[in-house]
Each structure stands twice: as structure tokens, then as C-alpha cells.
Amino acid sequence: MIDHAHDLASVQEATERLLTAVAPLDNASVARPSRLPGWTVGHVLAHLARNADALTNVLDGRPMYASAEARDADIERDAPRPLDAQVADLRACDARFRARGAEPADWTRTVELRNGVTDSAAQVPFRRWAEVELHHVDLGTGYELEDLPEEFTEREIDFLAHRFLAHPDVPATRITDGTRAWRTGQEAPEAELTVTGGPADLLGWLSGRRDGSALTVTGGTLPALPPL
């Protein structure tokens, strides 16, 4: 059972960690490259603000973004802003999202995200939590995958493994950190491959943030995962 109220509190905690991390930066830092190809730190911060607005739209039953082009244009527009404007915007958008999430609602209802993807409304706060945590890592301010909360890492591995489940281009794969295990890829009675590694490295591979070189693969070679 997904506890959306717990996840909303986790969103607040994650956002405060991120805002604390960027507070010592200066305006020049906003223009430096992030860990995401082609994006500056300002692009990441702008995306996080606009994503909060977009997920508020989802909870309100509106389209997540007006269009893919509008989404990209908004990020490009907001990326060059000075740090204080970025921080104030992100803080305000986060507060609006959490306030909307705190309102009484039918959390079992189905909502629509981008590209026709649907999900339970109760899953939306966790999706926001993932945006904040993973993009905090992308800022390159010293927050690494190993620093993510253990609960988040386990749940995000589960979420991403499920995302690739039954994907025709991913062989049937068992993923394990030595204690827990997940299945992903094509449906089959038995997994063709087993991928073993630490939670941070598994999450890095599944999310496209690490190349998987720290993982151990038995039964074949490490699958190339489709982009998220």
C-alpha cells in the first residue's frame, strides 16, 4: 500500500536537502555544466521547478505539460536566472505541490502523465520524490547515489525494474544486491542473466547515471537499457 502522505513528507525533506546544498553556490555556478549532457545547473533547477508545477497539474486533472515543446521552452527560459530566483521558484513550486497533495482526494484514481502514461494518484508523490533525489545527484554538488535514503533507493530500483518489465529489447534479467531481488526485461520462466551489485550501482545503471561497470553479470553481458 502506497502511503502518499509519507511520500509527501519525504519530498519536503529531499527538497530541503537540495536547497541547503545549492545555498552556498553563486550565480556563476548556475551556468556551469551539470552531470546531465547539455544541461547546466540552472537547467536542472528550472526543470525541478517546472516539474513540480507539472505534477500539480496532474493532481488537478490537467495535462502535465501543454506540450513537449512548451516543456523544453520553459526550462530554457528559466535556466539562466540568478540563483536566488531559482531557489525562490523551486521553494514556492514545491510548497504548492505539497499543499495540493495534502488536500482530501481519491488517491486510488488513475491520473495521466506525459506521453499517455497513466498511474495511480497515490504514486505521484513518489514520482516527485524521485525527481528531487536523482536530480540532486545530477547537480554535481557532492550528493551521490550512495547518499540517497535507503528506502528511496530500494523503491526506485523496484520502480525502474518494473518499468522495463516485459520490454522486448531487454533480456529476462534478475537483479540483486545480495539480499533483495527484482525481475526485469522479457517475460520468461527463468532469467537469462543475473546482475549483482550494491544498491547505488544498481540504481545508477537502471537510471542511466552509471555505466554498470561496477556490477557483476552472470549468464551473458550487461543489458543496454532503453532511455527513460
Tab-separated table of N, CA, C and O in Angstrom, residues 16-86:
chain	number	residue	atom	x	y	z
A	16	GLU	N	14.423	20.172	0.881
A	16	GLU	CA	15.221	20.971	1.813
A	16	GLU	C	16.694	20.596	1.731
A	16	GLU	O	17.567	21.472	1.810
A	17	ARG	N	16.996	19.300	1.569
A	17	ARG	CA	18.399	18.886	1.404
A	17	ARG	C	18.998	19.532	0.166
A	17	ARG	O	20.136	20.019	0.174
A	18	LEU	N	18.237	19.514	-0.919
A	18	LEU	CA	18.725	20.080	-2.172
A	18	LEU	C	18.931	21.585	-2.038
A	18	LEU	O	19.965	22.125	-2.452
A	19	LEU	N	17.959	22.295	-1.459
A	19	LEU	CA	18.079	23.740	-1.321
A	19	LEU	C	19.235	24.116	-0.400
A	19	LEU	O	19.929	25.118	-0.633
A	20	THR	N	19.464	23.324	0.628
A	20	THR	CA	20.612	23.564	1.507
A	20	THR	C	21.921	23.377	0.749
A	20	THR	O	22.881	24.122	0.936
A	21	ALA	N	21.942	22.388	-0.142
A	21	ALA	CA	23.161	22.106	-0.907
A	21	ALA	C	23.484	23.209	-1.908
A	21	ALA	O	24.661	23.495	-2.164
A	22	VAL	N	22.467	23.832	-2.490
A	22	VAL	CA	22.731	24.857	-3.501
A	22	VAL	C	22.894	26.241	-2.890
A	22	VAL	O	23.364	27.165	-3.575
A	23	ALA	N	22.534	26.415	-1.627
A	23	ALA	CA	22.610	27.732	-0.996
A	23	ALA	C	24.001	28.368	-1.079
A	23	ALA	O	24.111	29.577	-1.296
A	24	PRO	N	25.100	27.593	-0.929
A	24	PRO	CA	26.425	28.222	-0.990
A	24	PRO	C	26.886	28.570	-2.414
A	24	PRO	O	27.941	29.208	-2.572
A	25	LEU	N	26.146	28.161	-3.426
A	25	LEU	CA	26.556	28.437	-4.796
A	25	LEU	C	26.392	29.920	-5.109
A	25	LEU	O	25.746	30.663	-4.376
A	26	ASP	N	26.994	30.350	-6.214
A	26	ASP	CA	26.819	31.723	-6.668
A	26	ASP	C	26.188	31.703	-8.050
A	26	ASP	O	25.920	30.637	-8.622
A	27	ASN	N	25.956	32.877	-8.602
A	27	ASN	CA	25.288	32.952	-9.901
A	27	ASN	C	26.110	32.311	-11.007
A	27	ASN	O	25.545	31.734	-11.947
A	28	ALA	N	27.428	32.379	-10.900
A	28	ALA	CA	28.267	31.742	-11.913
A	28	ALA	C	28.091	30.229	-11.901
A	28	ALA	O	28.170	29.576	-12.952
A	29	SER	N	27.814	29.660	-10.725
A	29	SER	CA	27.636	28.209	-10.622
A	29	SER	C	26.404	27.739	-11.367
A	29	SER	O	26.342	26.597	-11.833
A	30	VAL	N	25.401	28.616	-11.476
A	30	VAL	CA	24.180	28.249	-12.178
A	30	VAL	C	24.459	27.938	-13.642
A	30	VAL	O	23.788	27.094	-14.258
A	31	ALA	N	25.472	28.567	-14.196
A	31	ALA	CA	25.791	28.396	-15.617
A	31	ALA	C	26.779	27.265	-15.881
A	31	ALA	O	27.034	26.941	-17.050
A	32	ARG	N	27.314	26.656	-14.840
A	32	ARG	CA	28.283	25.577	-15.094
A	32	ARG	C	27.556	24.297	-15.481
A	32	ARG	O	26.381	24.106	-15.143
A	33	PRO	N	28.246	23.383	-16.164
A	33	PRO	CA	27.588	22.139	-16.599
A	33	PRO	C	27.159	21.291	-15.401
A	33	PRO	O	27.864	21.203	-14.397
A	34	SER	N	26.004	20.682	-15.523
A	34	SER	CA	25.586	19.674	-14.561
A	34	SER	C	26.093	18.319	-15.064
A	34	SER	O	26.826	18.244	-16.048
A	35	ARG	N	25.676	17.254	-14.418
A	35	ARG	CA	26.051	15.919	-14.873
A	35	ARG	C	25.163	15.413	-16.006
A	35	ARG	O	25.430	14.337	-16.555
A	36	LEU	N	24.122	16.168	-16.339
A	36	LEU	CA	23.253	15.779	-17.444
A	36	LEU	C	23.760	16.433	-18.727
A	36	LEU	O	23.931	17.661	-18.761
A	37	PRO	N	24.017	15.658	-19.759
A	37	PRO	CA	24.569	16.205	-21.009
A	37	PRO	C	23.727	17.357	-21.548
A	37	PRO	O	22.504	17.237	-21.690
A	38	GLY	N	24.392	18.470	-21.819
A	38	GLY	CA	23.718	19.618	-22.413
A	38	GLY	C	22.968	20.498	-21.441
A	38	GLY	O	22.435	21.541	-21.843
A	39	TRP	N	22.929	20.122	-20.189
A	39	TRP	CA	22.204	20.903	-19.183
A	39	TRP	C	23.166	21.514	-18.174
A	39	TRP	O	24.086	20.845	-17.686
A	40	THR	N	22.923	22.781	-17.849
A	40	THR	CA	23.643	23.441	-16.774
A	40	THR	C	22.949	23.158	-15.442
A	40	THR	O	21.858	22.561	-15.396
A	41	VAL	N	23.580	23.614	-14.366
A	41	VAL	CA	22.925	23.546	-13.057
A	41	VAL	C	21.591	24.289	-13.109
A	41	VAL	O	20.585	23.840	-12.549
A	42	GLY	N	21.572	25.422	-13.813
A	42	GLY	CA	20.334	26.185	-13.950
A	42	GLY	C	19.245	25.407	-14.654
A	42	GLY	O	18.062	25.523	-14.292
A	43	HIS	N	19.609	24.624	-15.663
A	43	HIS	CA	18.616	23.784	-16.347
A	43	HIS	C	17.995	22.775	-15.373
A	43	HIS	O	16.780	22.548	-15.393
A	44	VAL	N	18.829	22.158	-14.531
A	44	VAL	CA	18.316	21.161	-13.590
A	44	VAL	C	17.368	21.817	-12.588
A	44	VAL	O	16.274	21.297	-12.306
A	45	LEU	N	17.754	22.970	-12.062
A	45	LEU	CA	16.904	23.658	-11.095
A	45	LEU	C	15.594	24.114	-11.744
A	45	LEU	O	14.513	23.993	-11.143
A	46	ALA	N	15.691	24.640	-12.967
A	46	ALA	CA	14.478	25.067	-13.667
A	46	ALA	C	13.557	23.885	-13.940
A	46	ALA	O	12.325	23.985	-13.787
A	47	HIS	N	14.133	22.756	-14.355
A	47	HIS	CA	13.328	21.559	-14.594
A	47	HIS	C	12.610	21.113	-13.325
A	47	HIS	O	11.422	20.757	-13.357
A	48	LEU	N	13.317	21.147	-12.195
A	48	LEU	CA	12.693	20.715	-10.946
A	48	LEU	C	11.520	21.610	-10.577
A	48	LEU	O	10.483	21.123	-10.099
A	49	ALA	N	11.650	22.903	-10.806
A	49	ALA	CA	10.539	23.810	-10.514
A	49	ALA	C	9.355	23.547	-11.434
A	49	ALA	O	8.201	23.442	-10.993
A	50	ARG	N	9.632	23.441	-12.722
A	50	ARG	CA	8.541	23.238	-13.679
A	50	ARG	C	7.917	21.854	-13.510
A	50	ARG	O	6.731	21.674	-13.755
A	51	ASN	N	8.705	20.862	-13.091
A	51	ASN	CA	8.143	19.536	-12.844
A	51	ASN	C	7.188	19.553	-11.658
A	51	ASN	O	6.163	18.852	-11.666
A	52	ALA	N	7.501	20.340	-10.634
A	52	ALA	CA	6.572	20.465	-9.505
A	52	ALA	C	5.246	21.031	-9.980
A	52	ALA	O	4.171	20.549	-9.595
A	53	ASP	N	5.306	22.055	-10.829
A	53	ASP	CA	4.078	22.611	-11.395
A	53	ASP	C	3.345	21.557	-12.226
A	53	ASP	O	2.113	21.454	-12.177
A	54	ALA	N	4.112	20.792	-13.005
A	54	ALA	CA	3.505	19.799	-13.887
A	54	ALA	C	2.792	18.710	-13.091
A	54	ALA	O	1.688	18.276	-13.460
A	55	LEU	N	3.389	18.270	-11.990
A	55	LEU	CA	2.748	17.232	-11.191
A	55	LEU	C	1.571	17.789	-10.389
A	55	LEU	O	0.631	17.057	-10.075
A	56	THR	N	1.606	19.077	-10.085
A	56	THR	CA	0.415	19.711	-9.516
A	56	THR	C	-0.719	19.685	-10.534
A	56	THR	O	-1.879	19.405	-10.195
A	57	ASN	N	-0.378	19.959	-11.803
A	57	ASN	CA	-1.377	19.845	-12.872
A	57	ASN	C	-1.985	18.450	-12.912
A	57	ASN	O	-3.204	18.286	-13.069
A	58	VAL	N	-1.143	17.454	-12.792
A	58	VAL	CA	-1.619	16.067	-12.830
A	58	VAL	C	-2.625	15.816	-11.715
A	58	VAL	O	-3.689	15.216	-11.927
A	59	LEU	N	-2.294	16.256	-10.505
A	59	LEU	CA	-3.212	16.053	-9.386
A	59	LEU	C	-4.512	16.821	-9.574
A	59	LEU	O	-5.562	16.422	-9.061
A	60	ASP	N	-4.458	17.922	-10.339
A	60	ASP	CA	-5.656	18.711	-10.611
A	60	ASP	C	-6.441	18.195	-11.810
A	60	ASP	O	-7.478	18.772	-12.167
A	61	GLY	N	-5.936	17.144	-12.467
A	61	GLY	CA	-6.642	16.589	-13.617
A	61	GLY	C	-6.376	17.335	-14.912
A	61	GLY	O	-7.115	17.148	-15.886
A	62	ARG	N	-5.342	18.154	-14.947
A	62	ARG	CA	-4.976	18.881	-16.164
A	62	ARG	C	-3.814	18.187	-16.848
A	62	ARG	O	-3.118	17.366	-16.235
A	63	PRO	N	-3.554	18.495	-18.129
A	63	PRO	CA	-2.372	17.924	-18.792
A	63	PRO	C	-1.099	18.283	-18.025
A	63	PRO	O	-0.969	19.400	-17.503
A	64	MET	N	-0.178	17.357	-17.960
A	64	MET	CA	1.063	17.581	-17.219
A	64	MET	C	1.808	18.781	-17.781
A	64	MET	O	2.244	19.669	-17.044
A	65	TYR	N	1.985	18.806	-19.100
A	65	TYR	CA	2.589	19.934	-19.806
A	65	TYR	C	1.697	20.290	-20.987
A	65	TYR	O	1.026	19.421	-21.547
A	66	ALA	N	1.713	21.560	-21.390
A	66	ALA	CA	0.926	21.963	-22.562
A	66	ALA	C	1.368	21.187	-23.790
A	66	ALA	O	0.559	20.801	-24.635
A	67	SER	N	2.680	20.948	-23.902
A	67	SER	CA	3.256	20.164	-24.992
A	67	SER	C	4.706	19.901	-24.644
A	67	SER	O	5.270	20.548	-23.742
A	68	ALA	N	5.317	18.967	-25.358
A	68	ALA	CA	6.745	18.710	-25.145
A	68	ALA	C	7.564	19.938	-25.475
A	68	ALA	O	8.559	20.251	-24.792
A	69	GLU	N	7.144	20.657	-26.503
A	69	GLU	CA	7.875	21.856	-26.911
A	69	GLU	C	7.781	22.945	-25.841
A	69	GLU	O	8.754	23.637	-25.534
A	70	ALA	N	6.594	23.086	-25.251
A	70	ALA	CA	6.406	24.089	-24.200
A	70	ALA	C	7.235	23.732	-22.966
A	70	ALA	O	7.819	24.618	-22.321
A	71	ARG	N	7.280	22.437	-22.632
A	71	ARG	CA	8.100	21.994	-21.505
A	71	ARG	C	9.542	22.402	-21.713
A	71	ARG	O	10.183	22.995	-20.829
A	72	ASP	N	10.101	22.079	-22.874
A	72	ASP	CA	11.502	22.384	-23.149
A	72	ASP	C	11.748	23.886	-23.179
A	72	ASP	O	12.771	24.373	-22.672
A	73	ALA	N	10.801	24.644	-23.756
A	73	ALA	CA	10.954	26.096	-23.850
A	73	ALA	C	10.948	26.735	-22.462
A	73	ALA	O	11.720	27.678	-22.198
A	74	ASP	N	10.117	26.226	-21.573
A	74	ASP	CA	10.059	26.778	-20.218
A	74	ASP	C	11.375	26.546	-19.479
A	74	ASP	O	11.847	27.422	-18.737
A	75	ILE	N	11.953	25.384	-19.657
A	75	ILE	CA	13.232	25.086	-19.000
A	75	ILE	C	14.326	26.000	-19.551
A	75	ILE	O	15.125	26.572	-18.792
A	76	GLU	N	14.371	26.158	-20.865
A	76	GLU	CA	15.382	27.033	-21.472
A	76	GLU	C	15.199	28.477	-21.020
A	76	GLU	O	16.175	29.198	-20.785
A	77	ARG	N	13.958	28.901	-20.897
A	77	ARG	CA	13.671	30.268	-20.445
A	77	ARG	C	14.165	30.505	-19.027
A	77	ARG	O	14.746	31.561	-18.710
A	78	ASP	N	13.947	29.529	-18.151
A	78	ASP	CA	14.217	29.724	-16.735
A	78	ASP	C	15.640	29.360	-16.319
A	78	ASP	O	16.097	29.779	-15.248
A	79	ALA	N	16.354	28.605	-17.135
A	79	ALA	CA	17.683	28.121	-16.744
A	79	ALA	C	18.684	29.232	-16.424
A	79	ALA	O	19.474	29.087	-15.484
A	80	PRO	N	18.712	30.358	-17.160
A	80	PRO	CA	19.751	31.361	-16.899
A	80	PRO	C	19.488	32.261	-15.691
A	80	PRO	O	20.315	33.129	-15.387
A	81	ARG	N	18.389	32.112	-15.004
A	81	ARG	CA	18.060	33.012	-13.902
A	81	ARG	C	19.099	32.953	-12.788
A	81	ARG	O	19.746	31.923	-12.586
A	82	PRO	N	19.269	34.045	-12.033
A	82	PRO	CA	20.202	34.016	-10.908
A	82	PRO	C	19.769	33.021	-9.847
A	82	PRO	O	18.603	32.607	-9.787
A	83	LEU	N	20.709	32.658	-8.996
A	83	LEU	CA	20.458	31.593	-8.020
A	83	LEU	C	19.285	31.917	-7.101
A	83	LEU	O	18.467	31.044	-6.817
A	84	ASP	N	19.201	33.161	-6.622
A	84	ASP	CA	18.119	33.456	-5.682
A	84	ASP	C	16.751	33.287	-6.323
A	84	ASP	O	15.795	32.840	-5.670
A	85	ALA	N	16.627	33.606	-7.608
A	85	ALA	CA	15.362	33.409	-8.308
A	85	ALA	C	15.062	31.926	-8.476
A	85	ALA	O	13.906	31.496	-8.333
A	86	GLN	N	16.082	31.138	-8.771
A	86	GLN	CA	15.902	29.686	-8.914
A	86	GLN	C	15.416	29.076	-7.599
A	86	GLN	O	14.469	28.274	-7.578
